């Protein structure tokens, strides 16, 4: 039997200095996807545990702020490839989805707009580490606030993710995710 993670349902159950309103945005995003039966990768989203949402100064540039969103998941059989290791597609999805949550937290805190943006570019490096059934993964996501509010409402924002195997103490993958605001409609 696989270990189970505590999956919080209330903002007060999530660590970090972000306001309860910002934590609620992330919890709502996770819950909404789980309640929608035909969502891609529902088996992964439903197992994600939100551990922390923090808003803090960027280390290299203290005048800027960044959002940090930490999530955990225990590797389950739906995430495995034929060799019984975690499939790179599962890791790619975790980086794509979880990094977007860091951006939502940042936008909720500073722009009162927690909407999920769409991917513009996703660059992932897979490190030489093996991950197996039952291993616990921690997904660390940061999204720095760069430029003015007006610029960030219409431009590109960036989030960074690292997937750590807590069980084996190693970095599994890291990624940079550039996102943009969705268009109201597209002309063909």
mmCIF file with all atom_site columns, C-alpha atoms in Angstrom:
data_model
loop_
_atom_site.group_PDB
_atom_site.id
_atom_site.type_symbol
_atom_site.label_atom_id
_atom_site.label_alt_id
_atom_site.label_comp_id
_atom_site.label_asym_id
_atom_site.label_entity_id
_atom_site.label_seq_id
_atom_site.pdbx_PDB_ins_code
_atom_site.Cartn_x
_atom_site.Cartn_y
_atom_site.Cartn_z
_atom_site.occupancy
_atom_site.B_iso_or_equiv
_atom_site.pdbx_formal_charge
_atom_site.auth_seq_id
_atom_site.auth_comp_id
_atom_site.auth_asym_id
_atom_site.auth_atom_id
_atom_site.pdbx_PDB_model_num
ATOM 1   C CA . UNK A 1 1   ? 0.000   0.000  0.000   1.00 0.00 ? 1   UNK A CA 1
ATOM 2   C CA . UNK A 1 2   ? 1.303   3.450  -0.965  1.00 0.00 ? 2   UNK A CA 1
ATOM 3   C CA . UNK A 1 3   ? 1.852   6.135  1.670   1.00 0.00 ? 3   UNK A CA 1
ATOM 4   C CA . UNK A 1 4   ? -0.794  8.861  1.696   1.00 0.00 ? 4   UNK A CA 1
ATOM 5   C CA . UNK A 1 5   ? -0.205  12.573 1.924   1.00 0.00 ? 5   UNK A CA 1
ATOM 6   C CA . UNK A 1 6   ? -2.465  14.935 3.820   1.00 0.00 ? 6   UNK A CA 1
ATOM 7   C CA . UNK A 1 7   ? -4.348  16.947 1.200   1.00 0.00 ? 7   UNK A CA 1
ATOM 8   C CA . UNK A 1 8   ? -5.533  20.226 2.740   1.00 0.00 ? 8   UNK A CA 1
ATOM 9   C CA . UNK A 1 9   ? -8.953  21.627 1.950   1.00 0.00 ? 9   UNK A CA 1
ATOM 10  C CA . UNK A 1 10  ? -8.768  24.857 3.977   1.00 0.00 ? 10  UNK A CA 1
ATOM 11  C CA . UNK A 1 11  ? -6.264  27.742 3.661   1.00 0.00 ? 11  UNK A CA 1
ATOM 12  C CA . UNK A 1 12  ? -5.427  27.470 7.366   1.00 0.00 ? 12  UNK A CA 1
ATOM 13  C CA . UNK A 1 13  ? -4.061  23.959 6.708   1.00 0.00 ? 13  UNK A CA 1
ATOM 14  C CA . UNK A 1 14  ? -1.484  25.280 4.208   1.00 0.00 ? 14  UNK A CA 1
ATOM 15  C CA . UNK A 1 15  ? 1.871   26.633 5.409   1.00 0.00 ? 15  UNK A CA 1
ATOM 16  C CA . UNK A 1 16  ? 3.384   29.901 4.228   1.00 0.00 ? 16  UNK A CA 1
ATOM 17  C CA . UNK A 1 17  ? 2.882   33.614 4.716   1.00 0.00 ? 17  UNK A CA 1
ATOM 18  C CA . UNK A 1 18  ? 0.475   34.179 1.817   1.00 0.00 ? 18  UNK A CA 1
ATOM 19  C CA . UNK A 1 19  ? -2.955  35.421 2.784   1.00 0.00 ? 19  UNK A CA 1
ATOM 20  C CA . UNK A 1 20  ? -5.775  32.938 3.160   1.00 0.00 ? 20  UNK A CA 1
ATOM 21  C CA . UNK A 1 21  ? -7.337  34.493 0.047   1.00 0.00 ? 21  UNK A CA 1
ATOM 22  C CA . UNK A 1 22  ? -4.268  33.632 -2.053  1.00 0.00 ? 22  UNK A CA 1
ATOM 23  C CA . UNK A 1 23  ? -4.083  30.104 -0.591  1.00 0.00 ? 23  UNK A CA 1
ATOM 24  C CA . UNK A 1 24  ? -7.793  29.681 -1.363  1.00 0.00 ? 24  UNK A CA 1
ATOM 25  C CA . UNK A 1 25  ? -7.138  30.562 -5.017  1.00 0.00 ? 25  UNK A CA 1
ATOM 26  C CA . UNK A 1 26  ? -4.664  27.677 -5.301  1.00 0.00 ? 26  UNK A CA 1
ATOM 27  C CA . UNK A 1 27  ? -6.864  25.233 -3.370  1.00 0.00 ? 27  UNK A CA 1
ATOM 28  C CA . UNK A 1 28  ? -9.819  26.208 -5.571  1.00 0.00 ? 28  UNK A CA 1
ATOM 29  C CA . UNK A 1 29  ? -7.800  25.612 -8.736  1.00 0.00 ? 29  UNK A CA 1
ATOM 30  C CA . UNK A 1 30  ? -6.811  22.134 -7.541  1.00 0.00 ? 30  UNK A CA 1
ATOM 31  C CA . UNK A 1 31  ? -10.378 21.282 -6.465  1.00 0.00 ? 31  UNK A CA 1
ATOM 32  C CA . UNK A 1 32  ? -11.980 22.626 -9.652  1.00 0.00 ? 32  UNK A CA 1
ATOM 33  C CA . UNK A 1 33  ? -9.847  20.403 -11.853 1.00 0.00 ? 33  UNK A CA 1
ATOM 34  C CA . UNK A 1 34  ? -10.596 17.370 -9.687  1.00 0.00 ? 34  UNK A CA 1
ATOM 35  C CA . UNK A 1 35  ? -14.348 17.993 -9.899  1.00 0.00 ? 35  UNK A CA 1
ATOM 36  C CA . UNK A 1 36  ? -14.252 18.214 -13.698 1.00 0.00 ? 36  UNK A CA 1
ATOM 37  C CA . UNK A 1 37  ? -14.396 14.571 -14.821 1.00 0.00 ? 37  UNK A CA 1
ATOM 38  C CA . UNK A 1 38  ? -12.910 14.964 -18.297 1.00 0.00 ? 38  UNK A CA 1
ATOM 39  C CA . UNK A 1 39  ? -9.829  16.965 -17.348 1.00 0.00 ? 39  UNK A CA 1
ATOM 40  C CA . UNK A 1 40  ? -6.478  15.692 -18.606 1.00 0.00 ? 40  UNK A CA 1
ATOM 41  C CA . UNK A 1 41  ? -4.293  14.032 -15.942 1.00 0.00 ? 41  UNK A CA 1
ATOM 42  C CA . UNK A 1 42  ? -7.020  14.020 -13.289 1.00 0.00 ? 42  UNK A CA 1
ATOM 43  C CA . UNK A 1 43  ? -5.179  11.157 -11.549 1.00 0.00 ? 43  UNK A CA 1
ATOM 44  C CA . UNK A 1 44  ? -2.185  13.413 -10.953 1.00 0.00 ? 44  UNK A CA 1
ATOM 45  C CA . UNK A 1 45  ? -4.077  16.557 -9.969  1.00 0.00 ? 45  UNK A CA 1
ATOM 46  C CA . UNK A 1 46  ? -6.270  14.706 -7.468  1.00 0.00 ? 46  UNK A CA 1
ATOM 47  C CA . UNK A 1 47  ? -3.183  13.389 -5.645  1.00 0.00 ? 47  UNK A CA 1
ATOM 48  C CA . UNK A 1 48  ? -1.356  16.732 -5.355  1.00 0.00 ? 48  UNK A CA 1
ATOM 49  C CA . UNK A 1 49  ? -1.033  18.047 -1.810  1.00 0.00 ? 49  UNK A CA 1
ATOM 50  C CA . UNK A 1 50  ? -0.582  21.794 -1.409  1.00 0.00 ? 50  UNK A CA 1
ATOM 51  C CA . UNK A 1 51  ? 2.116   22.256 1.255   1.00 0.00 ? 51  UNK A CA 1
ATOM 52  C CA . UNK A 1 52  ? 3.021   25.943 1.184   1.00 0.00 ? 52  UNK A CA 1
ATOM 53  C CA . UNK A 1 53  ? 2.221   29.267 -0.481  1.00 0.00 ? 53  UNK A CA 1
ATOM 54  C CA . UNK A 1 54  ? 4.669   32.071 0.313   1.00 0.00 ? 54  UNK A CA 1
ATOM 55  C CA . UNK A 1 55  ? 5.144   35.587 -1.025  1.00 0.00 ? 55  UNK A CA 1
ATOM 56  C CA . UNK A 1 56  ? 8.686   36.862 -0.396  1.00 0.00 ? 56  UNK A CA 1
ATOM 57  C CA . UNK A 1 57  ? 11.337  39.242 -1.736  1.00 0.00 ? 57  UNK A CA 1
ATOM 58  C CA . UNK A 1 58  ? 13.425  37.907 -4.621  1.00 0.00 ? 58  UNK A CA 1
ATOM 59  C CA . UNK A 1 59  ? 16.823  37.020 -3.152  1.00 0.00 ? 59  UNK A CA 1
ATOM 60  C CA . UNK A 1 60  ? 18.842  38.668 -5.930  1.00 0.00 ? 60  UNK A CA 1
ATOM 61  C CA . UNK A 1 61  ? 16.590  41.759 -6.121  1.00 0.00 ? 61  UNK A CA 1
ATOM 62  C CA . UNK A 1 62  ? 14.878  42.449 -2.769  1.00 0.00 ? 62  UNK A CA 1
ATOM 63  C CA . UNK A 1 63  ? 12.685  45.224 -4.216  1.00 0.00 ? 63  UNK A CA 1
ATOM 64  C CA . UNK A 1 64  ? 10.839  42.602 -6.276  1.00 0.00 ? 64  UNK A CA 1
ATOM 65  C CA . UNK A 1 65  ? 8.530   39.911 -4.910  1.00 0.00 ? 65  UNK A CA 1
ATOM 66  C CA . UNK A 1 66  ? 8.065   36.273 -5.877  1.00 0.00 ? 66  UNK A CA 1
ATOM 67  C CA . UNK A 1 67  ? 5.490   33.620 -5.164  1.00 0.00 ? 67  UNK A CA 1
ATOM 68  C CA . UNK A 1 68  ? 6.627   30.197 -3.967  1.00 0.00 ? 68  UNK A CA 1
ATOM 69  C CA . UNK A 1 69  ? 4.188   27.292 -4.181  1.00 0.00 ? 69  UNK A CA 1
ATOM 70  C CA . UNK A 1 70  ? 5.224   23.864 -2.834  1.00 0.00 ? 70  UNK A CA 1
ATOM 71  C CA . UNK A 1 71  ? 3.259   20.739 -3.641  1.00 0.00 ? 71  UNK A CA 1
ATOM 72  C CA . UNK A 1 72  ? 3.864   17.052 -2.919  1.00 0.00 ? 72  UNK A CA 1
ATOM 73  C CA . UNK A 1 73  ? 2.722   13.854 -4.547  1.00 0.00 ? 73  UNK A CA 1
ATOM 74  C CA . UNK A 1 74  ? 3.393   10.174 -3.930  1.00 0.00 ? 74  UNK A CA 1
ATOM 75  C CA . UNK A 1 75  ? 4.249   8.350  -7.156  1.00 0.00 ? 75  UNK A CA 1
ATOM 76  C CA . UNK A 1 76  ? 1.351   6.082  -8.128  1.00 0.00 ? 76  UNK A CA 1
ATOM 77  C CA . UNK A 1 77  ? 0.963   3.440  -10.829 1.00 0.00 ? 77  UNK A CA 1
ATOM 78  C CA . UNK A 1 78  ? -0.685  5.898  -13.269 1.00 0.00 ? 78  UNK A CA 1
ATOM 79  C CA . UNK A 1 79  ? 2.603   7.840  -13.401 1.00 0.00 ? 79  UNK A CA 1
ATOM 80  C CA . UNK A 1 80  ? 4.835   4.907  -14.413 1.00 0.00 ? 80  UNK A CA 1
ATOM 81  C CA . UNK A 1 81  ? 6.284   3.851  -17.754 1.00 0.00 ? 81  UNK A CA 1
ATOM 82  C CA . UNK A 1 82  ? 6.839   0.257  -18.915 1.00 0.00 ? 82  UNK A CA 1
ATOM 83  C CA . UNK A 1 83  ? 10.127  0.112  -16.970 1.00 0.00 ? 83  UNK A CA 1
ATOM 84  C CA . UNK A 1 84  ? 8.225   0.887  -13.740 1.00 0.00 ? 84  UNK A CA 1
ATOM 85  C CA . UNK A 1 85  ? 9.879   4.302  -13.390 1.00 0.00 ? 85  UNK A CA 1
ATOM 86  C CA . UNK A 1 86  ? 8.098   7.652  -13.465 1.00 0.00 ? 86  UNK A CA 1
ATOM 87  C CA . UNK A 1 87  ? 7.311   8.588  -17.057 1.00 0.00 ? 87  UNK A CA 1
ATOM 88  C CA . UNK A 1 88  ? 8.801   11.869 -18.268 1.00 0.00 ? 88  UNK A CA 1
ATOM 89  C CA . UNK A 1 89  ? 5.332   12.918 -19.444 1.00 0.00 ? 89  UNK A CA 1
ATOM 90  C CA . UNK A 1 90  ? 4.124   12.783 -15.830 1.00 0.00 ? 90  UNK A CA 1
ATOM 91  C CA . UNK A 1 91  ? 6.997   14.997 -14.707 1.00 0.00 ? 91  UNK A CA 1
ATOM 92  C CA . UNK A 1 92  ? 6.388   17.367 -17.631 1.00 0.00 ? 92  UNK A CA 1
ATOM 93  C CA . UNK A 1 93  ? 2.738   17.716 -16.670 1.00 0.00 ? 93  UNK A CA 1
ATOM 94  C CA . UNK A 1 94  ? 3.627   18.383 -13.025 1.00 0.00 ? 94  UNK A CA 1
ATOM 95  C CA . UNK A 1 95  ? 6.031   21.156 -14.057 1.00 0.00 ? 95  UNK A CA 1
ATOM 96  C CA . UNK A 1 96  ? 3.512   22.649 -16.495 1.00 0.00 ? 96  UNK A CA 1
ATOM 97  C CA . UNK A 1 97  ? 0.566   22.638 -14.101 1.00 0.00 ? 97  UNK A CA 1
ATOM 98  C CA . UNK A 1 98  ? 2.328   23.411 -10.807 1.00 0.00 ? 98  UNK A CA 1
ATOM 99  C CA . UNK A 1 99  ? 4.402   26.293 -12.177 1.00 0.00 ? 99  UNK A CA 1
ATOM 100 C CA . UNK A 1 100 ? 1.148   27.865 -13.376 1.00 0.00 ? 100 UNK A CA 1
ATOM 101 C CA . UNK A 1 101 ? -0.099  27.780 -9.782  1.00 0.00 ? 101 UNK A CA 1
ATOM 102 C CA . UNK A 1 102 ? 2.864   29.906 -8.659  1.00 0.00 ? 102 UNK A CA 1
ATOM 103 C CA . UNK A 1 103 ? 1.945   32.457 -11.288 1.00 0.00 ? 103 UNK A CA 1
ATOM 104 C CA . UNK A 1 104 ? -1.694  32.404 -10.120 1.00 0.00 ? 104 UNK A CA 1
ATOM 105 C CA . UNK A 1 105 ? -0.587  33.057 -6.543  1.00 0.00 ? 105 UNK A CA 1
ATOM 106 C CA . UNK A 1 106 ? 1.541   35.993 -7.648  1.00 0.00 ? 106 UNK A CA 1
ATOM 107 C CA . UNK A 1 107 ? -1.249  37.475 -9.764  1.00 0.00 ? 107 UNK A CA 1
ATOM 108 C CA . UNK A 1 108 ? -3.786  36.978 -6.959  1.00 0.00 ? 108 UNK A CA 1
ATOM 109 C CA . UNK A 1 109 ? -1.518  38.775 -4.483  1.00 0.00 ? 109 UNK A CA 1
ATOM 110 C CA . UNK A 1 110 ? -0.529  41.769 -6.605  1.00 0.00 ? 110 UNK A CA 1
ATOM 111 C CA . UNK A 1 111 ? -3.089  42.100 -9.406  1.00 0.00 ? 111 UNK A CA 1
ATOM 112 C CA . UNK A 1 112 ? -6.271  40.661 -7.917  1.00 0.00 ? 112 UNK A CA 1
ATOM 113 C CA . UNK A 1 113 ? -6.422  38.384 -10.978 1.00 0.00 ? 113 UNK A CA 1
ATOM 114 C CA . UNK A 1 114 ? -5.653  34.723 -10.210 1.00 0.00 ? 114 UNK A CA 1
ATOM 115 C CA . UNK A 1 115 ? -6.555  33.459 -13.683 1.00 0.00 ? 115 UNK A CA 1
ATOM 116 C CA . UNK A 1 116 ? -4.454  30.698 -15.180 1.00 0.00 ? 116 UNK A CA 1
ATOM 117 C CA . UNK A 1 117 ? -2.487  31.798 -18.215 1.00 0.00 ? 117 UNK A CA 1
ATOM 118 C CA . UNK A 1 118 ? -1.567  29.655 -21.218 1.00 0.00 ? 118 UNK A CA 1
ATOM 119 C CA . UNK A 1 119 ? 1.830   28.200 -22.055 1.00 0.00 ? 119 UNK A CA 1
ATOM 120 C CA . UNK A 1 120 ? 4.056   30.084 -24.435 1.00 0.00 ? 120 UNK A CA 1
ATOM 121 C CA . UNK A 1 121 ? 7.204   28.029 -23.895 1.00 0.00 ? 121 UNK A CA 1
ATOM 122 C CA . UNK A 1 122 ? 8.144   25.188 -21.551 1.00 0.00 ? 122 UNK A CA 1
ATOM 123 C CA . UNK A 1 123 ? 11.771  24.101 -21.213 1.00 0.00 ? 123 UNK A CA 1
ATOM 124 C CA . UNK A 1 124 ? 12.535  21.034 -19.071 1.00 0.00 ? 124 UNK A CA 1
ATOM 125 C CA . UNK A 1 125 ? 15.793  19.357 -18.074 1.00 0.00 ? 125 UNK A CA 1
ATOM 126 C CA . UNK A 1 126 ? 15.521  15.767 -16.834 1.00 0.00 ? 126 UNK A CA 1
ATOM 127 C CA . UNK A 1 127 ? 18.315  14.935 -14.420 1.00 0.00 ? 127 UNK A CA 1
ATOM 128 C CA . UNK A 1 128 ? 19.918  11.528 -13.984 1.00 0.00 ? 128 UNK A CA 1
ATOM 129 C CA . UNK A 1 129 ? 17.734  10.221 -11.195 1.00 0.00 ? 129 UNK A CA 1
ATOM 130 C CA . UNK A 1 130 ? 15.388  7.290  -10.922 1.00 0.00 ? 130 UNK A CA 1
ATOM 131 C CA . UNK A 1 131 ? 11.953  7.618  -9.379  1.00 0.00 ? 131 UNK A CA 1
ATOM 132 C CA . UNK A 1 132 ? 9.767   4.643  -8.528  1.00 0.00 ? 132 UNK A CA 1
ATOM 133 C CA . UNK A 1 133 ? 6.329   3.703  -7.231  1.00 0.00 ? 133 UNK A CA 1
ATOM 134 C CA . UNK A 1 134 ? 5.795   5.036  -3.704  1.00 0.00 ? 134 UNK A CA 1
ATOM 135 C CA . UNK A 1 135 ? 8.517   7.712  -3.840  1.00 0.00 ? 135 UNK A CA 1
ATOM 136 C CA . UNK A 1 136 ? 7.469   11.135 -2.569  1.00 0.00 ? 136 UNK A CA 1
ATOM 137 C CA . UNK A 1 137 ? 8.047   14.053 -4.922  1.00 0.00 ? 137 UNK A CA 1
ATOM 138 C CA . UNK A 1 138 ? 8.126   17.704 -3.889  1.00 0.00 ? 138 UNK A CA 1
ATOM 139 C CA . UNK A 1 139 ? 7.452   20.267 -6.608  1.00 0.00 ? 139 UNK A CA 1
ATOM 140 C CA . UNK A 1 140 ? 8.977   23.670 -5.785  1.00 0.00 ? 140 UNK A CA 1
ATOM 141 C CA . UNK A 1 141 ? 7.599   26.486 -7.954  1.00 0.00 ? 141 UNK A CA 1
ATOM 142 C CA . UNK A 1 142 ? 8.644   30.130 -7.979  1.00 0.00 ? 142 UNK A CA 1
ATOM 143 C CA . UNK A 1 143 ? 7.368   33.018 -10.045 1.00 0.00 ? 143 UNK A CA 1
ATOM 144 C CA . UNK A 1 144 ? 9.075   36.404 -9.700  1.00 0.00 ? 144 UNK A CA 1
ATOM 145 C CA . UNK A 1 145 ? 7.127   39.615 -10.222 1.00 0.00 ? 145 UNK A CA 1
ATOM 146 C CA . UNK A 1 146 ? 8.977   41.566 -12.899 1.00 0.00 ? 146 UNK A CA 1
ATOM 147 C CA . UNK A 1 147 ? 8.053   44.994 -14.238 1.00 0.00 ? 147 UNK A CA 1
ATOM 148 C CA . UNK A 1 148 ? 4.887   46.963 -13.681 1.00 0.00 ? 148 UNK A CA 1
ATOM 149 C CA . UNK A 1 149 ? 1.402   45.620 -13.085 1.00 0.00 ? 149 UNK A CA 1
ATOM 150 C CA . UNK A 1 150 ? 0.334   47.011 -16.469 1.00 0.00 ? 150 UNK A CA 1
ATOM 151 C CA . UNK A 1 151 ? 3.173   45.185 -18.269 1.00 0.00 ? 151 UNK A CA 1
ATOM 152 C CA . UNK A 1 152 ? 2.393   41.896 -16.546 1.00 0.00 ? 152 UNK A CA 1
ATOM 153 C CA . UNK A 1 153 ? -1.311  42.071 -17.386 1.00 0.00 ? 153 UNK A CA 1
ATOM 154 C CA . UNK A 1 154 ? -0.631  41.799 -21.096 1.00 0.00 ? 154 UNK A CA 1
ATOM 155 C CA . UNK A 1 155 ? 2.849   40.349 -21.485 1.00 0.00 ? 155 UNK A CA 1
ATOM 156 C CA . UNK A 1 156 ? 4.704   37.180 -20.635 1.00 0.00 ? 156 UNK A CA 1
ATOM 157 C CA . UNK A 1 157 ? 5.383   35.962 -17.114 1.00 0.00 ? 157 UNK A CA 1
ATOM 158 C CA . UNK A 1 158 ? 7.831   33.258 -16.093 1.00 0.00 ? 158 UNK A CA 1
ATOM 159 C CA . UNK A 1 159 ? 7.735   30.512 -13.499 1.00 0.00 ? 159 UNK A CA 1
ATOM 160 C CA . UNK A 1 160 ? 10.471  28.097 -12.469 1.00 0.00 ? 160 UNK A CA 1
ATOM 161 C CA . UNK A 1 161 ? 9.933   24.556 -11.148 1.00 0.00 ? 161 UNK A CA 1
ATOM 162 C CA . UNK A 1 162 ? 12.093  21.899 -9.563  1.00 0.00 ? 162 UNK A CA 1
ATOM 163 C CA . UNK A 1 163 ? 10.866  18.371 -8.935  1.00 0.00 ? 163 UNK A CA 1
ATOM 164 C CA . UNK A 1 164 ? 12.702  16.769 -6.008  1.00 0.00 ? 164 UNK A CA 1
ATOM 165 C CA . UNK A 1 165 ? 12.557  13.109 -5.026  1.00 0.00 ? 165 UNK A CA 1
ATOM 166 C CA . UNK A 1 166 ? 12.313  13.386 -1.238  1.00 0.00 ? 166 UNK A CA 1
ATOM 167 C CA . UNK A 1 167 ? 12.592  9.619  -0.785  1.00 0.00 ? 167 UNK A CA 1
ATOM 168 C CA . UNK A 1 168 ? 15.921  9.353  -2.641  1.00 0.00 ? 168 UNK A CA 1
ATOM 169 C CA . UNK A 1 169 ? 17.214  12.912 -1.959  1.00 0.00 ? 169 UNK A CA 1
ATOM 170 C CA . UNK A 1 170 ? 17.775  13.943 -5.569  1.00 0.00 ? 170 UNK A CA 1
ATOM 171 C CA . UNK A 1 171 ? 16.636  16.438 -8.190  1.00 0.00 ? 171 UNK A CA 1
ATOM 172 C CA . UNK A 1 172 ? 14.455  14.729 -10.806 1.00 0.00 ? 172 UNK A CA 1
ATOM 173 C CA . UNK A 1 173 ? 13.772  17.601 -13.216 1.00 0.00 ? 173 UNK A CA 1
ATOM 174 C CA . UNK A 1 174 ? 13.786  21.367 -13.482 1.00 0.00 ? 174 UNK A CA 1
ATOM 175 C CA . UNK A 1 175 ? 11.903  23.635 -15.821 1.00 0.00 ? 175 UNK A CA 1
ATOM 176 C CA . UNK A 1 176 ? 11.301  27.197 -16.945 1.00 0.00 ? 176 UNK A CA 1
ATOM 177 C CA . UNK A 1 177 ? 7.742   27.997 -17.999 1.00 0.00 ? 177 UNK A CA 1
ATOM 178 C CA . UNK A 1 178 ? 6.853   31.153 -19.932 1.00 0.00 ? 178 UNK A CA 1
ATOM 179 C CA . UNK A 1 179 ? 3.150   31.934 -19.881 1.00 0.00 ? 179 UNK A CA 1
ATOM 180 C CA . UNK A 1 180 ? 0.990   34.544 -21.562 1.00 0.00 ? 180 UNK A CA 1
ATOM 181 C CA . UNK A 1 181 ? -2.502  35.883 -21.088 1.00 0.00 ? 181 UNK A CA 1
ATOM 182 C CA . UNK A 1 182 ? -5.104  33.958 -23.095 1.00 0.00 ? 182 UNK A CA 1
ATOM 183 C CA . UNK A 1 183 ? -6.714  35.834 -25.974 1.00 0.00 ? 183 UNK A CA 1
ATOM 184 C CA . UNK A 1 184 ? -10.451 36.495 -25.835 1.00 0.00 ? 184 UNK A CA 1
ATOM 185 C CA . UNK A 1 185 ? -10.818 34.873 -29.256 1.00 0.00 ? 185 UNK A CA 1
ATOM 186 C CA . UNK A 1 186 ? -8.608  33.889 -32.150 1.00 0.00 ? 186 UNK A CA 1
ATOM 187 C CA . UNK A 1 187 ? -9.199  34.867 -35.785 1.00 0.00 ? 187 UNK A CA 1
ATOM 188 C CA . UNK A 1 188 ? -8.522  32.072 -38.252 1.00 0.00 ? 188 UNK A CA 1
#
